[in-house]
Amino acid sequence: MTFRTFRRKSLDLLSKEWLFFSALLGLVVTSLWLGQLPTMHWSDLEPIGLLWGLFVSIRGIERSHALCRVGRGMERLPAPGISLVILGFLLGMFLTIDVALVTLVPIIFAMGLRRRIRVLLLASFAAHAGAALLPFGTPQNLFIYYRFQPGLLEFIRAIAPLSFSLLGLFLFAGALSGARVEAPARRKKPRELRKVPALLYLLFFLLVAAAVLGLLPSGIVLLPLLYAWLFDTETLKVDYFLLLTFVVFLTLAANVRTMVAPWFHRGEDIFFLSALLSQVISNVPATLLLEPITPHWRSLLWGTNVGSFGTPVAALANLILIRLVRSHAGSTEGLMKPFWLANIPVLLFGAALYYALRHL
């Protein structure tokens, strides 16, 4: 390998995984500032293991081609704008935000929709709202639930006003979107459904989700990992840089707690700080940074979920959406302006709702 090739690949890696290397740099700088090595306990890695199991289970479901069957009849449903918002909400709630987007984007691009980008954004927003409702819907929810152990009903009760208010907003917008199917979709013949892997990985997903909720021991996560390692190694190819980023941020969090904990005491501080940090470093790293320094888990939950709207980097799911649109449309030329115009009002709506509920 020549030096030029090595430099090009290194720059490509830095630009692609900037979040990991930024976190690593932050860990080094804060450790030098404090004059101490970062510490981590093995128990801190347990939620990382659960997240790994969820990633593998989700990828297995995706590779079984089961998800592609979900939207085959969507063109025949009335009011596609409303129907796709509801589908996005349900997919986000039950199959996590990443899977929801991986499912929604090809469905919407296959439907021959008028005002496709508008409907795509509304459906992806609804997926964020649905994913916010359950502990395993997003990585930040998983970490908050695992750390604070509020109980499933208390967790849902805390975030439901945001989740369902956003759903109502997006349903209203979907009804006014003017979306309709203009022509029959021209799609390739669907791939054959792999029924056994689909059922197995769905079972694995449910088992790991039960472990997240504390209904099963966390060791159950070994089932999908061992199955994939023995029989389906392709499914193990998940985003390991993302998992490593979580590990780095967990160790960075201890340093941050020492440095800034005395500055933030009220729940409103944590809400606005987490929402603002999400705009710059994404909501999952913001969660990992702030979780150790606050008892206000509800404010953190709201802040990081409201904070997923806004800039393209506010949530890793936003970057996934942009990559998916680029792969289907060839570019993001028609996406970014509507993305900004739609995201900022939703971010402000979520912040106003939090403030209003806090002061009722």
Short mmCIF file of C-alpha atoms in Angstrom, two decimals:
data_model
loop_
_atom_site.label_atom_id
_atom_site.label_comp_id
_atom_site.label_asym_id
_atom_site.label_seq_id
_atom_site.Cartn_x
_atom_site.Cartn_y
_atom_site.Cartn_z
CA MET A 1 0.00 0.00 0.00
CA THR A 2 1.38 3.37 -1.03
CA PHE A 3 1.45 6.36 1.31
CA ARG A 4 -1.08 8.17 -0.89
CA THR A 5 -3.51 5.25 -0.68
CA PHE A 6 -3.00 4.97 3.07
CA ARG A 7 -3.64 8.70 3.52
CA ARG A 8 -6.80 8.57 1.39
CA LYS A 9 -8.19 5.60 3.31
CA SER A 10 -7.31 7.22 6.63
CA LEU A 11 -9.08 10.45 5.67
CA ASP A 12 -12.10 8.48 4.47
CA LEU A 13 -12.23 6.63 7.79
CA LEU A 14 -11.90 9.87 9.77
CA SER A 15 -14.70 11.55 7.81
CA LYS A 16 -16.98 8.53 8.08
CA GLU A 17 -16.35 7.78 11.77
CA TRP A 18 -15.79 11.33 12.98
CA LEU A 19 -18.02 10.77 16.00
CA PHE A 20 -15.87 7.91 17.33
CA PHE A 21 -12.60 9.78 16.85
CA SER A 22 -14.07 12.97 18.35
CA ALA A 23 -15.17 10.99 21.41
CA LEU A 24 -11.74 9.39 21.67
CA LEU A 25 -10.07 12.79 21.47
CA GLY A 26 -12.44 14.10 24.15
CA LEU A 27 -11.55 11.15 26.38
CA VAL A 28 -7.83 11.82 26.01
CA VAL A 29 -8.18 15.59 26.61
CA THR A 30 -10.42 15.24 29.69
CA SER A 31 -8.17 12.55 31.16
CA LEU A 32 -5.13 14.80 30.74
CA TRP A 33 -7.05 17.74 32.22
CA LEU A 34 -8.06 15.72 35.29
CA GLY A 35 -4.69 13.99 35.53
CA GLN A 36 -6.24 10.55 35.85
CA LEU A 37 -6.95 7.50 33.74
CA PRO A 38 -10.59 6.83 32.84
CA THR A 39 -12.32 4.02 34.71
CA MET A 40 -15.00 1.57 33.68
CA HIS A 41 -16.66 -1.38 35.41
CA TRP A 42 -17.72 -4.54 33.62
CA SER A 43 -21.32 -3.77 34.58
CA ASP A 44 -21.08 -0.62 32.44
CA LEU A 45 -20.68 -2.82 29.36
CA GLU A 46 -23.92 -4.74 29.93
CA PRO A 47 -26.13 -2.29 28.00
CA ILE A 48 -23.56 -2.35 25.17
CA GLY A 49 -23.97 -6.13 25.00
CA LEU A 50 -27.76 -5.79 24.89
CA LEU A 51 -27.48 -3.21 22.14
CA TRP A 52 -25.18 -5.55 20.19
CA GLY A 53 -27.78 -8.30 20.49
CA LEU A 54 -30.51 -5.95 19.25
CA PHE A 55 -28.36 -4.87 16.29
CA VAL A 56 -27.67 -8.50 15.27
CA SER A 57 -31.33 -9.51 15.68
CA ILE A 58 -32.52 -6.53 13.64
CA ARG A 59 -30.01 -7.24 10.87
CA GLY A 60 -31.14 -10.88 10.80
CA ILE A 61 -34.77 -9.80 10.39
CA GLU A 62 -33.74 -7.43 7.61
CA ARG A 63 -31.70 -10.08 5.77
CA SER A 64 -34.61 -12.54 5.89
CA HIS A 65 -36.51 -10.14 3.58
CA ALA A 66 -39.44 -10.14 5.99
CA LEU A 67 -39.55 -6.38 6.33
CA CYS A 68 -39.95 -5.83 2.60
CA ARG A 69 -43.28 -7.65 2.77
CA VAL A 70 -44.69 -5.14 5.24
CA GLY A 71 -45.37 -2.47 2.66
CA ARG A 72 -46.47 -4.51 -0.33
CA GLY A 73 -50.11 -3.55 0.13
CA MET A 74 -49.50 0.06 1.12
CA GLU A 75 -50.38 1.42 -2.34
CA ARG A 76 -53.93 0.13 -2.02
CA LEU A 77 -54.56 1.91 1.27
CA PRO A 78 -56.50 5.18 1.26
CA ALA A 79 -54.82 8.44 2.26
CA PRO A 80 -51.19 7.33 1.80
CA GLY A 81 -49.88 10.32 3.76
CA ILE A 82 -51.78 9.27 6.89
CA SER A 83 -51.17 5.55 6.30
CA LEU A 84 -47.41 5.99 6.03
CA VAL A 85 -47.28 8.17 9.15
CA ILE A 86 -49.08 5.43 11.10
CA LEU A 87 -46.82 2.76 9.61
CA GLY A 88 -43.72 4.77 10.54
CA PHE A 89 -44.96 5.23 14.12
CA LEU A 90 -45.70 1.51 14.56
CA LEU A 91 -42.42 0.39 12.99
CA GLY A 92 -40.45 2.78 15.17
CA MET A 93 -42.29 1.63 18.28
CA PHE A 94 -41.94 -2.11 17.75
CA LEU A 95 -38.84 -2.51 15.55
CA THR A 96 -36.61 0.45 16.59
CA ILE A 97 -35.89 3.65 14.68
CA ASP A 98 -33.13 2.21 12.47
CA VAL A 99 -35.24 -0.71 11.24
CA ALA A 100 -38.19 1.61 10.70
CA LEU A 101 -36.14 3.79 8.35
CA VAL A 102 -34.56 0.84 6.53
CA THR A 103 -38.11 -0.42 5.91
CA LEU A 104 -39.83 2.87 5.12
CA VAL A 105 -37.45 4.34 2.57
CA PRO A 106 -37.64 1.51 0.00
CA ILE A 107 -41.42 1.24 0.48
CA ILE A 108 -41.95 4.94 -0.18
CA PHE A 109 -39.59 5.03 -3.16
CA ALA A 110 -41.45 2.06 -4.66
CA MET A 111 -44.91 3.61 -4.35
CA GLY A 112 -44.83 6.18 -7.15
CA LEU A 113 -45.96 8.87 -4.74
CA ARG A 114 -46.64 12.48 -5.52
CA ARG A 115 -44.72 14.72 -3.07
CA ARG A 116 -42.61 11.77 -2.02
CA ILE A 117 -39.99 13.65 0.01
CA ARG A 118 -42.66 15.39 2.07
CA VAL A 119 -44.29 12.07 2.94
CA LEU A 120 -40.90 10.44 3.57
CA LEU A 121 -39.97 13.10 6.11
CA LEU A 122 -43.34 12.84 7.88
CA ALA A 123 -43.10 9.04 8.06
CA SER A 124 -39.52 9.22 9.37
CA PHE A 125 -40.57 11.81 11.97
CA ALA A 126 -43.39 9.50 13.04
CA ALA A 127 -40.85 6.68 13.38
CA HIS A 128 -38.87 8.87 15.80
CA ALA A 129 -42.06 9.52 17.79
CA GLY A 130 -42.93 5.82 17.93
CA ALA A 131 -39.40 4.75 18.83
CA ALA A 132 -39.37 7.23 21.71
CA LEU A 133 -42.25 5.42 23.41
CA LEU A 134 -40.47 2.18 24.39
CA PRO A 135 -37.11 1.52 26.06
CA PHE A 136 -35.64 -0.42 23.14
CA GLY A 137 -36.90 1.94 20.41
CA THR A 138 -33.69 3.98 20.37
CA PRO A 139 -30.20 3.48 21.84
CA GLN A 140 -30.58 6.52 24.12
CA ASN A 141 -33.83 5.11 25.51
CA LEU A 142 -32.11 1.80 26.20
CA PHE A 143 -29.32 3.47 28.16
CA ILE A 144 -31.71 5.67 30.16
CA TYR A 145 -33.98 2.75 30.99
CA TYR A 146 -31.11 0.46 31.92
CA ARG A 147 -29.42 3.04 34.16
CA PHE A 148 -32.45 4.42 36.00
CA GLN A 149 -34.74 1.34 35.95
CA PRO A 150 -37.99 3.33 36.15
CA GLY A 151 -40.25 0.43 35.20
CA LEU A 152 -41.97 0.04 31.83
CA LEU A 153 -45.25 1.77 32.71
CA GLU A 154 -43.50 4.71 34.36
CA PHE A 155 -41.19 5.06 31.36
CA ILE A 156 -44.12 5.08 28.91
CA ARG A 157 -46.07 7.48 31.11
CA ALA A 158 -43.14 9.90 31.15
CA ILE A 159 -42.63 10.07 27.37
CA ALA A 160 -46.16 9.37 26.06
CA PRO A 161 -47.23 13.06 25.97
CA LEU A 162 -44.37 13.82 23.59
CA SER A 163 -44.79 10.69 21.50
CA PHE A 164 -48.54 11.01 20.95
CA SER A 165 -48.51 14.80 20.56
CA LEU A 166 -45.97 14.40 17.77
CA LEU A 167 -48.05 11.62 16.21
CA GLY A 168 -51.10 13.91 16.16
CA LEU A 169 -49.04 16.70 14.60
CA PHE A 170 -47.67 14.41 11.88
CA LEU A 171 -51.09 12.87 11.15
CA PHE A 172 -52.49 16.36 10.64
CA ALA A 173 -49.59 17.24 8.35
CA GLY A 174 -50.01 13.91 6.51
CA ALA A 175 -53.66 14.68 5.86
CA LEU A 176 -52.65 18.01 4.31
CA SER A 177 -49.63 16.65 2.44
CA GLY A 178 -51.46 16.06 -0.83
CA ALA A 179 -49.75 12.69 -1.19
CA ARG A 180 -51.23 10.20 -3.60
CA VAL A 181 -50.09 7.33 -5.79
CA GLU A 182 -49.79 8.64 -9.34
CA ALA A 183 -48.78 5.46 -11.14
CA PRO A 184 -48.37 1.76 -10.37
CA ALA A 185 -45.06 1.05 -8.73
CA ARG A 186 -42.42 -0.52 -10.92
CA ARG A 187 -40.72 -2.90 -8.58
CA LYS A 188 -38.51 -5.88 -9.02
CA LYS A 189 -39.87 -9.25 -8.12
CA PRO A 190 -39.68 -9.50 -4.32
CA ARG A 191 -36.97 -11.68 -2.88
CA GLU A 192 -38.01 -14.98 -1.43
CA LEU A 193 -38.90 -14.80 2.24
CA ARG A 194 -36.55 -16.83 4.46
CA LYS A 195 -39.18 -17.94 6.95
CA VAL A 196 -37.04 -19.83 9.47
CA PRO A 197 -34.40 -17.08 9.93
CA ALA A 198 -37.16 -14.48 10.04
CA LEU A 199 -38.93 -16.28 12.89
CA LEU A 200 -35.71 -17.06 14.74
CA TYR A 201 -34.40 -13.49 14.64
CA LEU A 202 -37.80 -12.14 15.60
CA LEU A 203 -37.72 -14.46 18.61
CA PHE A 204 -34.18 -13.30 19.44
CA PHE A 205 -35.30 -9.68 19.19
CA LEU A 206 -38.18 -10.29 21.59
CA LEU A 207 -35.91 -12.12 24.05
CA VAL A 208 -33.31 -9.34 24.06
CA ALA A 209 -36.06 -6.73 24.37
CA ALA A 210 -37.37 -8.66 27.40
CA ALA A 211 -33.85 -8.56 28.87
CA VAL A 212 -33.78 -4.78 28.37
CA LEU A 213 -37.02 -4.57 30.35
CA GLY A 214 -35.53 -6.72 33.12
CA LEU A 215 -37.85 -9.67 32.46
CA LEU A 216 -35.00 -11.99 31.48
CA PRO A 217 -31.31 -12.13 32.45
CA SER A 218 -29.02 -10.12 30.21
CA GLY A 219 -27.09 -13.29 29.33
CA ILE A 220 -29.91 -14.14 26.92
CA VAL A 221 -28.14 -11.83 24.47
CA LEU A 222 -25.71 -14.68 23.77
CA LEU A 223 -28.41 -16.58 21.85
CA PRO A 224 -28.53 -14.36 18.72
CA LEU A 225 -24.76 -13.81 18.86
CA LEU A 226 -23.96 -17.52 19.02
CA TYR A 227 -26.54 -18.44 16.38
CA ALA A 228 -25.19 -15.82 13.98
CA TRP A 229 -21.59 -16.86 14.67
CA LEU A 230 -22.33 -20.54 14.03
CA PHE A 231 -24.82 -20.38 11.15
CA ASP A 232 -25.09 -16.86 9.71
CA THR A 233 -21.87 -14.86 10.05
CA GLU A 234 -23.06 -12.22 7.57
CA THR A 235 -25.58 -11.07 10.16
CA LEU A 236 -22.73 -10.26 12.57
CA LYS A 237 -21.66 -7.41 10.26
CA VAL A 238 -23.26 -4.63 12.25
CA ASP A 239 -21.98 -1.12 12.99
CA TYR A 240 -19.10 -1.92 15.37
CA PHE A 241 -17.76 1.61 15.23
CA LEU A 242 -21.07 2.74 16.71
CA LEU A 243 -20.73 0.20 19.53
CA LEU A 244 -17.13 1.31 20.14
CA THR A 245 -18.34 4.91 20.21
CA PHE A 246 -20.72 3.97 23.01
CA VAL A 247 -17.86 2.35 24.95
CA VAL A 248 -15.69 5.44 24.58
CA PHE A 249 -18.52 7.73 25.65
CA LEU A 250 -19.21 5.57 28.70
CA THR A 251 -15.65 6.13 29.89
CA LEU A 252 -15.75 9.79 28.86
CA ALA A 253 -18.93 10.21 30.94
CA ALA A 254 -17.02 9.58 34.18
CA ASN A 255 -14.64 12.43 33.36
CA VAL A 256 -17.49 14.74 32.37
CA ARG A 257 -19.33 13.99 35.61
CA THR A 258 -16.30 15.14 37.60
CA MET A 259 -15.89 18.31 35.55
CA VAL A 260 -19.42 19.66 35.08
CA ALA A 261 -21.72 17.95 37.58
CA PRO A 262 -21.82 20.95 39.96
CA TRP A 263 -23.20 23.19 37.20
CA PHE A 264 -26.46 21.37 36.49
CA HIS A 265 -29.07 20.59 39.08
CA ARG A 266 -32.54 21.37 37.74
CA GLY A 267 -34.44 19.18 35.28
CA GLU A 268 -34.86 22.10 32.88
CA ASP A 269 -31.08 22.46 32.70
CA ILE A 270 -30.74 18.84 31.63
CA PHE A 271 -33.58 19.03 29.09
CA PHE A 272 -32.24 22.06 27.27
CA LEU A 273 -28.60 20.98 27.55
CA SER A 274 -29.31 17.51 26.17
CA ALA A 275 -31.45 18.89 23.33
CA LEU A 276 -28.74 21.40 22.40
CA LEU A 277 -25.88 18.93 22.71
CA SER A 278 -27.78 16.54 20.44
CA GLN A 279 -27.66 19.13 17.65
CA VAL A 280 -23.86 19.00 17.71
CA ILE A 281 -22.78 15.53 18.82
CA SER A 282 -26.01 13.48 18.30
CA ASN A 283 -28.52 12.40 20.93
CA VAL A 284 -26.94 9.07 21.92
CA PRO A 285 -23.54 10.57 22.84
CA ALA A 286 -25.40 13.40 24.62
CA THR A 287 -27.21 10.77 26.69
CA LEU A 288 -24.00 8.98 27.59
CA LEU A 289 -22.37 12.26 28.60
CA LEU A 290 -25.23 13.54 30.78
CA GLU A 291 -26.66 10.35 32.27
CA PRO A 292 -24.01 10.05 35.00
CA ILE A 293 -24.43 13.64 36.22
CA THR A 294 -28.18 13.93 36.70
CA PRO A 295 -31.02 12.18 38.54
CA HIS A 296 -33.54 13.85 36.19
CA TRP A 297 -34.06 10.93 33.82
CA ARG A 298 -37.39 12.25 32.53
CA SER A 299 -35.79 15.52 31.45
CA LEU A 300 -32.93 13.63 29.83
CA LEU A 301 -35.39 11.32 28.06
CA TRP A 302 -37.37 14.24 26.72
CA GLY A 303 -34.29 16.27 25.82
CA THR A 304 -32.60 13.56 23.79
CA ASN A 305 -35.79 12.55 21.98
CA VAL A 306 -36.80 16.13 21.22
CA GLY A 307 -33.15 16.72 20.31
CA SER A 308 -33.31 14.04 17.61
CA PHE A 309 -35.06 16.68 15.47
CA GLY A 310 -33.04 19.59 14.17
CA THR A 311 -29.68 19.19 12.44
CA PRO A 312 -28.68 16.19 10.32
CA VAL A 313 -26.32 15.03 13.10
CA ALA A 314 -28.90 15.42 15.88
CA ALA A 315 -29.59 11.70 15.64
CA LEU A 316 -27.65 8.92 13.97
CA ALA A 317 -30.99 7.91 12.44
CA ASN A 318 -31.00 11.22 10.52
CA LEU A 319 -27.69 10.27 8.91
CA ILE A 320 -29.10 6.82 8.11
CA LEU A 321 -32.10 8.46 6.43
CA ILE A 322 -29.86 10.71 4.33
CA ARG A 323 -27.69 7.76 3.25
CA LEU A 324 -30.77 5.70 2.33
CA VAL A 325 -32.27 8.51 0.25
CA ARG A 326 -28.94 8.99 -1.54
CA SER A 327 -28.77 5.27 -2.37
CA HIS A 328 -32.33 5.24 -3.80
CA ALA A 329 -32.49 8.65 -5.48
CA GLY A 330 -28.84 9.01 -6.47
CA SER A 331 -28.47 12.29 -4.54
CA THR A 332 -29.95 14.24 -1.66
CA GLU A 333 -30.53 17.37 -3.74
CA GLY A 334 -34.27 17.45 -3.09
CA LEU A 335 -34.04 16.35 0.54
CA MET A 336 -31.89 18.76 2.53
CA LYS A 337 -33.91 21.97 2.18
CA PRO A 338 -37.20 20.29 3.22
CA PHE A 339 -35.25 18.45 5.94
CA TRP A 340 -34.17 21.71 7.56
CA LEU A 341 -37.51 23.47 7.02
CA ALA A 342 -39.41 20.61 8.66
CA ASN A 343 -37.00 19.66 11.46
CA ILE A 344 -36.55 23.04 13.11
CA PRO A 345 -40.31 23.64 13.75
CA VAL A 346 -40.64 20.11 15.22
CA LEU A 347 -37.66 20.76 17.50
CA LEU A 348 -39.26 24.03 18.69
CA PHE A 349 -42.65 22.32 19.12
CA GLY A 350 -41.10 19.64 21.34
CA ALA A 351 -39.28 22.22 23.46
CA ALA A 352 -42.45 24.31 23.84
CA LEU A 353 -44.45 21.22 24.83
CA TYR A 354 -41.88 20.29 27.48
CA TYR A 355 -41.91 23.82 28.89
CA ALA A 356 -45.72 23.96 28.90
CA LEU A 357 -46.11 20.61 30.68
CA ARG A 358 -43.47 21.55 33.25
CA HIS A 359 -45.38 24.73 34.15
CA LEU A 360 -48.97 23.50 34.15
#
